[in-house]
Short mmCIF file of C-alpha atoms and ligand atoms in Angstrom, two decimals:
data_model
loop_
_atom_site.label_atom_id
_atom_site.label_comp_id
_atom_site.label_asym_id
_atom_site.label_seq_id
_atom_site.Cartn_x
_atom_site.Cartn_y
_atom_site.Cartn_z
CA MET A 1114 0.01 0.03 -0.04
CA ALA A 1115 2.72 2.44 0.93
CA LYS A 1116 3.97 4.56 -1.94
CA ARG A 1117 6.89 6.73 -1.15
CA TRP A 1118 7.32 10.05 -3.01
CA GLN A 1119 9.77 12.91 -2.70
CA ASN A 1120 8.50 16.45 -2.31
CA ASN A 1121 11.41 18.26 -3.74
CA LEU A 1122 10.12 20.82 -6.21
CA THR A 1123 11.02 24.43 -5.93
CA TRP A 1124 9.51 27.44 -7.67
CA ASP A 1125 12.68 28.09 -9.60
CA ASP A 1126 13.15 24.52 -10.72
CA VAL A 1127 13.79 24.36 -14.39
CA THR A 1128 13.89 20.55 -14.62
CA PRO A 1129 10.58 19.31 -13.22
CA LYS A 1130 10.81 16.77 -10.44
CA SER A 1131 8.47 14.60 -8.34
CA ALA A 1132 6.41 16.93 -6.23
CA PHE A 1133 4.08 15.44 -3.75
CA MET A 1134 4.27 14.42 -0.12
CA SER A 1135 4.61 10.89 1.20
CA ARG A 1136 1.48 9.08 2.47
CA ARG A 1137 0.50 10.21 5.93
CA GLN A 1138 -2.54 9.76 8.13
CA ILE A 1139 -4.78 12.64 8.44
CA MET A 1140 -3.66 13.38 12.09
CA ALA A 1141 -0.08 13.29 11.17
CA GLY A 1142 -1.01 15.41 8.20
CA GLY A 1143 -2.63 18.04 10.47
CA ALA A 1144 0.41 18.29 12.60
CA GLY A 1145 2.56 18.38 9.45
CA ALA A 1146 0.55 21.20 8.05
CA ALA A 1147 0.81 23.15 11.24
CA ALA A 1148 4.55 22.73 11.30
CA MET A 1149 4.72 23.88 7.77
CA LEU A 1150 2.71 26.92 8.59
CA LEU A 1151 4.94 27.74 11.56
CA ALA A 1152 8.02 27.44 9.34
CA GLY A 1153 6.36 29.97 6.96
CA ARG A 1154 7.43 30.90 3.49
CA GLY A 1155 11.11 30.74 4.31
CA ARG A 1156 10.85 27.02 3.69
CA ALA A 1157 10.91 27.78 -0.08
CA GLU A 1158 14.69 27.90 0.12
CA THR A 1159 14.88 24.45 1.41
CA GLY A 1160 13.18 23.14 -1.62
CA ASP A 1161 9.81 22.33 -0.09
CA LEU A 1162 6.51 23.33 -1.71
CA VAL A 1163 5.23 26.05 0.53
CA PRO A 1164 1.53 26.11 0.79
CA ASN A 1165 -0.53 29.30 0.19
CA SER A 1166 -2.40 30.48 3.28
CA TYR A 1167 -5.82 29.09 4.17
CA GLU A 1168 -7.19 32.55 3.59
CA GLU A 1169 -5.64 32.74 0.11
CA ILE A 1170 -6.97 29.19 -0.83
CA THR A 1171 -10.51 29.96 0.38
CA ALA A 1172 -10.97 33.57 -0.84
CA TYR A 1173 -9.95 33.31 -4.39
CA ASN A 1174 -11.97 30.62 -6.14
CA ASN A 1175 -13.59 29.46 -9.38
CA PHE A 1176 -16.95 27.83 -8.80
CA TYR A 1177 -19.34 29.22 -11.43
CA GLU A 1178 -22.40 27.84 -9.87
CA PHE A 1179 -21.94 30.60 -7.27
CA GLY A 1180 -20.96 33.21 -9.64
CA THR A 1181 -18.08 34.05 -12.13
CA GLY A 1182 -16.21 36.45 -9.88
CA LYS A 1183 -13.28 35.16 -7.80
CA GLU A 1184 -14.92 36.41 -4.58
CA ASP A 1185 -18.46 35.07 -5.43
CA PRO A 1186 -17.83 31.52 -4.20
CA THR A 1187 -16.69 32.77 -0.71
CA ALA A 1188 -19.57 35.21 -0.48
CA ASN A 1189 -22.27 32.69 -1.73
CA ALA A 1190 -21.31 29.17 -1.20
CA GLY A 1191 -21.99 29.26 2.56
CA ALA A 1192 -25.67 28.83 1.77
CA MET A 1193 -25.09 25.30 0.42
CA SER A 1194 -25.90 22.50 2.75
CA THR A 1195 -23.63 19.49 2.39
CA GLU A 1196 -25.29 17.24 5.07
CA PRO A 1197 -26.68 14.98 4.08
CA TRP A 1198 -24.81 14.41 0.84
CA SER A 1199 -25.10 11.43 -1.51
CA ILE A 1200 -23.11 10.40 -4.52
CA LYS A 1201 -24.51 8.21 -7.18
CA VAL A 1202 -22.08 5.69 -8.63
CA ASP A 1203 -23.18 4.05 -11.81
CA GLY A 1204 -22.14 2.79 -15.18
CA ILE A 1205 -19.67 -0.10 -15.79
CA VAL A 1206 -19.21 -0.84 -12.10
CA ASP A 1207 -19.73 -3.88 -9.68
CA LYS A 1208 -21.45 -1.94 -6.92
CA PRO A 1209 -23.58 0.83 -8.43
CA GLY A 1210 -25.80 2.78 -6.07
CA ASP A 1211 -26.69 5.94 -4.19
CA TYR A 1212 -24.11 6.22 -1.46
CA ALA A 1213 -24.08 8.44 1.48
CA PHE A 1214 -20.92 10.56 1.60
CA GLY A 1215 -19.76 8.91 4.79
CA GLU A 1216 -20.46 5.38 3.44
CA LEU A 1217 -18.60 6.09 0.21
CA ILE A 1218 -15.37 7.20 1.93
CA GLU A 1219 -15.50 4.88 4.87
CA GLY A 1220 -12.35 2.73 5.15
CA LEU A 1221 -10.35 4.83 2.66
CA THR A 1222 -7.08 6.22 3.92
CA ILE A 1223 -7.25 9.98 4.18
CA GLU A 1224 -3.80 11.59 3.89
CA GLU A 1225 -2.23 14.98 3.27
CA ARG A 1226 -0.83 15.84 -0.14
CA ILE A 1227 0.64 19.30 -0.93
CA TYR A 1228 0.09 19.86 -4.63
CA ARG A 1229 0.82 22.75 -7.00
CA PHE A 1230 -2.32 23.97 -8.57
CA ARG A 1231 -2.35 25.70 -11.93
CA CYS A 1232 -5.39 27.48 -13.28
CA VAL A 1233 -5.83 27.94 -17.10
CA GLU A 1234 -6.05 31.65 -16.32
CA ALA A 1235 -2.30 31.46 -15.60
CA TRP A 1236 -2.29 31.89 -11.82
CA SER A 1237 -1.11 29.21 -9.42
CA MET A 1238 -1.31 28.21 -5.81
CA VAL A 1239 0.12 25.46 -3.58
CA VAL A 1240 -2.64 23.66 -1.62
CA PRO A 1241 -2.36 21.08 1.24
CA TRP A 1242 -5.21 18.85 0.41
CA ASN A 1243 -6.59 16.08 2.54
CA GLY A 1244 -8.01 13.31 0.59
CA PHE A 1245 -7.65 9.76 -0.73
CA GLU A 1246 -6.73 8.30 -4.02
CA LEU A 1247 -9.41 8.05 -6.51
CA ALA A 1248 -8.00 4.60 -7.34
CA ASP A 1249 -8.88 3.44 -3.92
CA LEU A 1250 -12.48 4.56 -4.35
CA LEU A 1251 -12.65 2.93 -7.71
CA ALA A 1252 -11.30 -0.25 -6.18
CA LYS A 1253 -14.05 -0.24 -3.52
CA VAL A 1254 -16.90 0.09 -6.08
CA GLY A 1255 -15.31 -2.35 -8.48
CA VAL A 1256 -14.51 -1.10 -12.00
CA GLN A 1257 -15.56 -3.69 -14.58
CA SER A 1258 -13.66 -4.54 -17.69
CA GLY A 1259 -14.89 -2.41 -20.56
CA ALA A 1260 -14.86 0.79 -18.53
CA LYS A 1261 -12.51 3.32 -20.19
CA TYR A 1262 -13.36 6.65 -18.67
CA VAL A 1263 -14.65 8.12 -15.45
CA ALA A 1264 -17.34 10.81 -15.68
CA PHE A 1265 -18.06 13.24 -12.77
CA GLU A 1266 -21.02 15.64 -12.13
CA THR A 1267 -21.41 18.54 -9.66
CA ALA A 1268 -24.61 19.19 -7.70
CA VAL A 1269 -27.12 21.62 -9.28
CA LEU A 1270 -28.84 23.61 -6.41
CA PRO A 1271 -30.66 26.57 -8.12
CA ASP A 1272 -32.00 27.79 -4.68
CA VAL A 1273 -28.50 28.52 -3.43
CA MET A 1274 -26.52 28.79 -6.68
CA PRO A 1275 -26.95 32.21 -8.39
CA GLY A 1276 -24.71 31.13 -11.30
CA VAL A 1277 -26.99 28.22 -11.98
CA ARG A 1278 -30.13 30.56 -11.85
CA ARG A 1279 -28.36 32.77 -14.40
CA GLY A 1280 -27.19 29.90 -16.52
CA VAL A 1281 -23.56 31.13 -16.79
CA LEU A 1282 -22.65 27.62 -18.00
CA ASP A 1283 -24.63 24.58 -19.04
CA PHE A 1284 -25.12 22.90 -15.64
CA PRO A 1285 -24.45 20.37 -14.17
CA TYR A 1286 -20.81 21.05 -14.36
CA VAL A 1287 -19.27 17.91 -15.74
CA GLU A 1288 -15.74 16.56 -16.08
CA GLY A 1289 -14.01 13.33 -17.01
CA LEU A 1290 -10.83 11.43 -16.97
CA ARG A 1291 -9.42 8.50 -18.91
CA LEU A 1292 -9.36 5.42 -16.66
CA ASP A 1293 -5.58 5.40 -16.45
CA GLU A 1294 -5.54 9.03 -15.51
CA ALA A 1295 -8.22 8.31 -12.89
CA MET A 1296 -6.21 5.35 -11.51
CA HIS A 1297 -2.92 7.35 -11.26
CA PRO A 1298 -1.66 7.69 -7.68
CA LEU A 1299 -1.45 11.47 -7.92
CA THR A 1300 -5.21 11.79 -8.65
CA LEU A 1301 -7.00 12.58 -5.31
CA MET A 1302 -10.46 12.89 -4.18
CA ALA A 1303 -10.15 15.76 -1.70
CA THR A 1304 -12.28 16.14 1.33
CA GLY A 1305 -10.35 18.84 3.10
CA ILE A 1306 -7.75 21.64 3.14
CA TYR A 1307 -5.24 22.24 6.00
CA GLY A 1308 -6.75 19.21 7.92
CA LYS A 1309 -10.11 20.92 8.06
CA PRO A 1310 -13.30 19.80 6.20
CA MET A 1311 -13.46 21.07 2.75
CA PRO A 1312 -14.80 24.66 2.65
CA ASN A 1313 -17.94 25.00 0.46
CA GLN A 1314 -16.22 27.36 -1.96
CA ASN A 1315 -13.54 24.86 -2.60
CA GLY A 1316 -15.95 22.10 -3.43
CA ALA A 1317 -17.39 20.59 -0.29
CA PRO A 1318 -17.84 17.83 0.75
CA ILE A 1319 -15.73 16.13 -2.02
CA ARG A 1320 -13.93 17.29 -5.10
CA LEU A 1321 -11.49 16.03 -7.59
CA VAL A 1322 -7.77 17.16 -7.74
CA VAL A 1323 -5.64 16.33 -10.72
CA PRO A 1324 -2.40 18.25 -10.20
CA TRP A 1325 -0.89 17.86 -13.75
CA LYS A 1326 -4.04 19.32 -15.40
CA TYR A 1327 -5.43 22.76 -15.37
CA GLY A 1328 -7.69 23.57 -12.44
CA PHE A 1329 -10.93 23.36 -14.31
CA LYS A 1330 -10.47 19.50 -14.52
CA SER A 1331 -10.72 19.41 -10.67
CA ILE A 1332 -14.52 19.30 -10.42
CA LYS A 1333 -16.21 20.35 -7.13
CA SER A 1334 -19.02 19.20 -4.99
CA ILE A 1335 -19.43 15.87 -6.81
CA VAL A 1336 -22.77 14.02 -6.76
CA ARG A 1337 -22.23 11.48 -9.51
CA ILE A 1338 -19.41 9.28 -10.65
CA THR A 1339 -20.02 7.14 -13.77
CA LEU A 1340 -17.80 4.52 -15.31
CA THR A 1341 -18.23 4.57 -19.06
CA ASP A 1342 -16.63 3.35 -22.25
CA LYS A 1343 -17.07 6.67 -24.02
CA GLU A 1344 -15.12 9.95 -23.71
CA PRO A 1345 -17.42 11.92 -21.44
CA PRO A 1346 -18.41 15.50 -22.18
CA THR A 1347 -16.60 18.23 -20.13
CA SER A 1348 -18.04 21.63 -19.21
CA TRP A 1349 -15.38 23.94 -20.59
CA ASN A 1350 -15.07 21.92 -23.73
CA LYS A 1351 -18.82 22.13 -24.23
CA ALA A 1352 -18.64 25.96 -23.56
CA ASN A 1353 -15.71 26.52 -25.95
CA ALA A 1354 -14.20 23.59 -27.71
CA ARG A 1355 -11.50 25.70 -29.51
CA GLU A 1356 -10.16 26.92 -26.18
CA TYR A 1357 -10.59 23.90 -23.88
CA GLY A 1358 -9.88 20.21 -24.86
CA PHE A 1359 -10.63 16.96 -23.00
CA TYR A 1360 -7.12 16.46 -21.87
CA SER A 1361 -6.38 19.86 -20.15
CA ASN A 1362 -2.84 18.93 -19.40
CA VAL A 1363 -0.65 21.86 -18.17
CA ASN A 1364 1.56 22.64 -21.18
CA PRO A 1365 3.68 25.83 -21.32
CA GLU A 1366 4.33 25.18 -25.04
CA VAL A 1367 0.68 25.16 -26.04
CA ASN A 1368 -0.86 28.66 -25.61
CA HIS A 1369 -4.42 29.19 -24.72
CA PRO A 1370 -5.77 30.92 -27.98
CA ARG A 1371 -6.09 34.22 -26.12
CA TRP A 1372 -3.04 34.17 -23.86
CA SER A 1373 0.39 32.59 -23.20
CA GLN A 1374 0.66 29.55 -20.91
CA ALA A 1375 4.45 29.93 -20.63
CA SER A 1376 4.43 31.51 -17.19
CA GLU A 1377 2.10 31.87 -14.19
CA ARG A 1378 1.38 34.31 -11.39
CA PRO A 1379 1.68 32.83 -8.01
CA ILE A 1380 -1.34 33.94 -5.88
CA GLY A 1381 -0.28 35.60 -2.60
CA GLY A 1382 2.83 37.36 -3.58
CA GLY A 1383 1.18 40.72 -3.88
CA ILE A 1384 0.96 42.87 -7.11
CA PHE A 1385 4.80 42.96 -7.58
CA ALA A 1386 5.07 39.20 -7.35
CA LYS A 1387 7.24 37.84 -10.14
CA ARG A 1388 5.70 35.59 -12.71
CA ILE A 1389 7.36 32.08 -12.81
CA PRO A 1390 7.88 29.82 -15.60
CA THR A 1391 5.17 27.15 -15.98
CA LEU A 1392 6.49 23.60 -15.85
CA MET A 1393 5.35 20.81 -18.35
CA PHE A 1394 2.49 18.87 -16.61
CA ASN A 1395 2.64 21.39 -13.90
CA GLY A 1396 5.96 19.92 -12.61
CA TYR A 1397 4.60 16.36 -12.46
CA GLU A 1398 6.19 15.33 -15.82
CA GLU A 1399 8.22 12.57 -14.34
CA GLU A 1400 5.16 10.84 -12.93
CA VAL A 1401 2.63 11.27 -15.77
CA ALA A 1402 4.33 11.92 -19.12
CA SER A 1403 4.20 8.22 -19.95
CA LEU A 1404 0.33 8.37 -19.91
CA TYR A 1405 0.56 10.56 -23.06
CA GLU A 1406 3.33 8.82 -24.96
CA GLY A 1407 2.71 8.84 -28.69
CA MET A 1408 -0.01 11.54 -28.43
CA ASP A 1409 0.30 14.95 -30.21
CA LEU A 1410 -0.25 17.22 -27.14
CA SER A 1411 -0.84 20.30 -29.41
CA LYS A 1412 -3.89 18.35 -30.85
CA SER A 1413 -4.88 16.56 -27.57
CA PHE A 1414 -4.83 19.74 -25.44
N1 MTE B 2427 -18.38 22.45 -10.22
C1 MTE B 2427 -17.38 23.31 -10.52
N2 MTE B 2427 -16.12 22.85 -10.34
C2 MTE B 2427 -15.02 23.56 -10.65
C3 MTE B 2427 -15.22 24.85 -11.25
C4 MTE B 2427 -16.59 25.30 -11.39
O1 MTE B 2427 -16.85 26.47 -11.89
N3 MTE B 2427 -17.68 24.47 -11.00
N4 MTE B 2427 -14.17 25.69 -11.57
C5 MTE B 2427 -12.94 24.93 -11.84
C6 MTE B 2427 -11.80 25.85 -12.10
S1 MTE B 2427 -11.69 26.75 -13.49
C7 MTE B 2427 -10.75 25.93 -11.12
S2 MTE B 2427 -9.39 26.90 -11.37
C8 MTE B 2427 -10.88 25.19 -9.85
C9 MTE B 2427 -10.68 26.13 -8.73
O2 MTE B 2427 -10.58 25.47 -7.49
P1 MTE B 2427 -10.35 26.28 -6.16
O3 MTE B 2427 -11.41 27.31 -6.09
O4 MTE B 2427 -10.44 25.30 -4.97
O5 MTE B 2427 -8.96 26.90 -6.18
O6 MTE B 2427 -12.07 24.56 -9.61
C10 MTE B 2427 -12.60 23.90 -10.76
N5 MTE B 2427 -13.72 23.14 -10.49
MO1 MO B 2428 -9.48 27.51 -13.68
#
């Protein structure tokens, strides 16, 4: 079960390296996060990924169901009730059903992972997630042969979601992964930040985190997980296929049609913060490049 990884990426790395924490239990993770906080940003020199503050991570969000502004999710998502929460698992799977959130995650190992997070809008953060590997969840529900993709769906709650009432996107927000991407040990189902339950604006009670892909792949407040044999539709591809593909891999060499993806603005550094070069696969190239061998990444973007 134990998989050991080195967390040795620095902001000024030019050669991407492995960049996520070793497995830890949530309690150890909480203590680790606190120690990290106390150590402060000075830790960057030692080569660790230094997390953004809780305030930065929870006050600057994209969650269009609650509005298109970066402050809208913080302002509006508090009205969403996440208890009870149920998640439908269906499609090509042994144990389909409507699972209560607690039942679905029961027995899965929650750990802390500190991941770089890169938005397609060319800003970035470092987030200490608490969560479990999607692969562990998929093992629990039993993926059947023939399944090739995993599709995800976000809750649609018009009463509390002003963005849904206004129809700013075609809701429900949907996303998908190829099965091998979903099974990769970097792919997390996150249930918290900094050892606390997931804040609503960050996708309570459970959201996907795929650190080598642009942030929009990391779908929030999930209510449905479907194993399928066809490439599932994805919200941003539906909204603008020219600008957003199914793969959404961070790639500094493939620009967004309206802006460069070669560099990014780290959130939290203030207005004079230097842009930093964006790394291939957001710095996780060593771990994930093999998934895309033989693919033309300028076509499969
Ligand atoms: N349901 C849903 N999930 C979503 C989004 C959204 O609008 N709705 N926005 C995506 C985008 S564009 C980004 S950058 C990340 C932001 O995650 P964060 O707010 O936790 O930083 O959430 C992603 N997941
Ligand atoms: Mo994003």
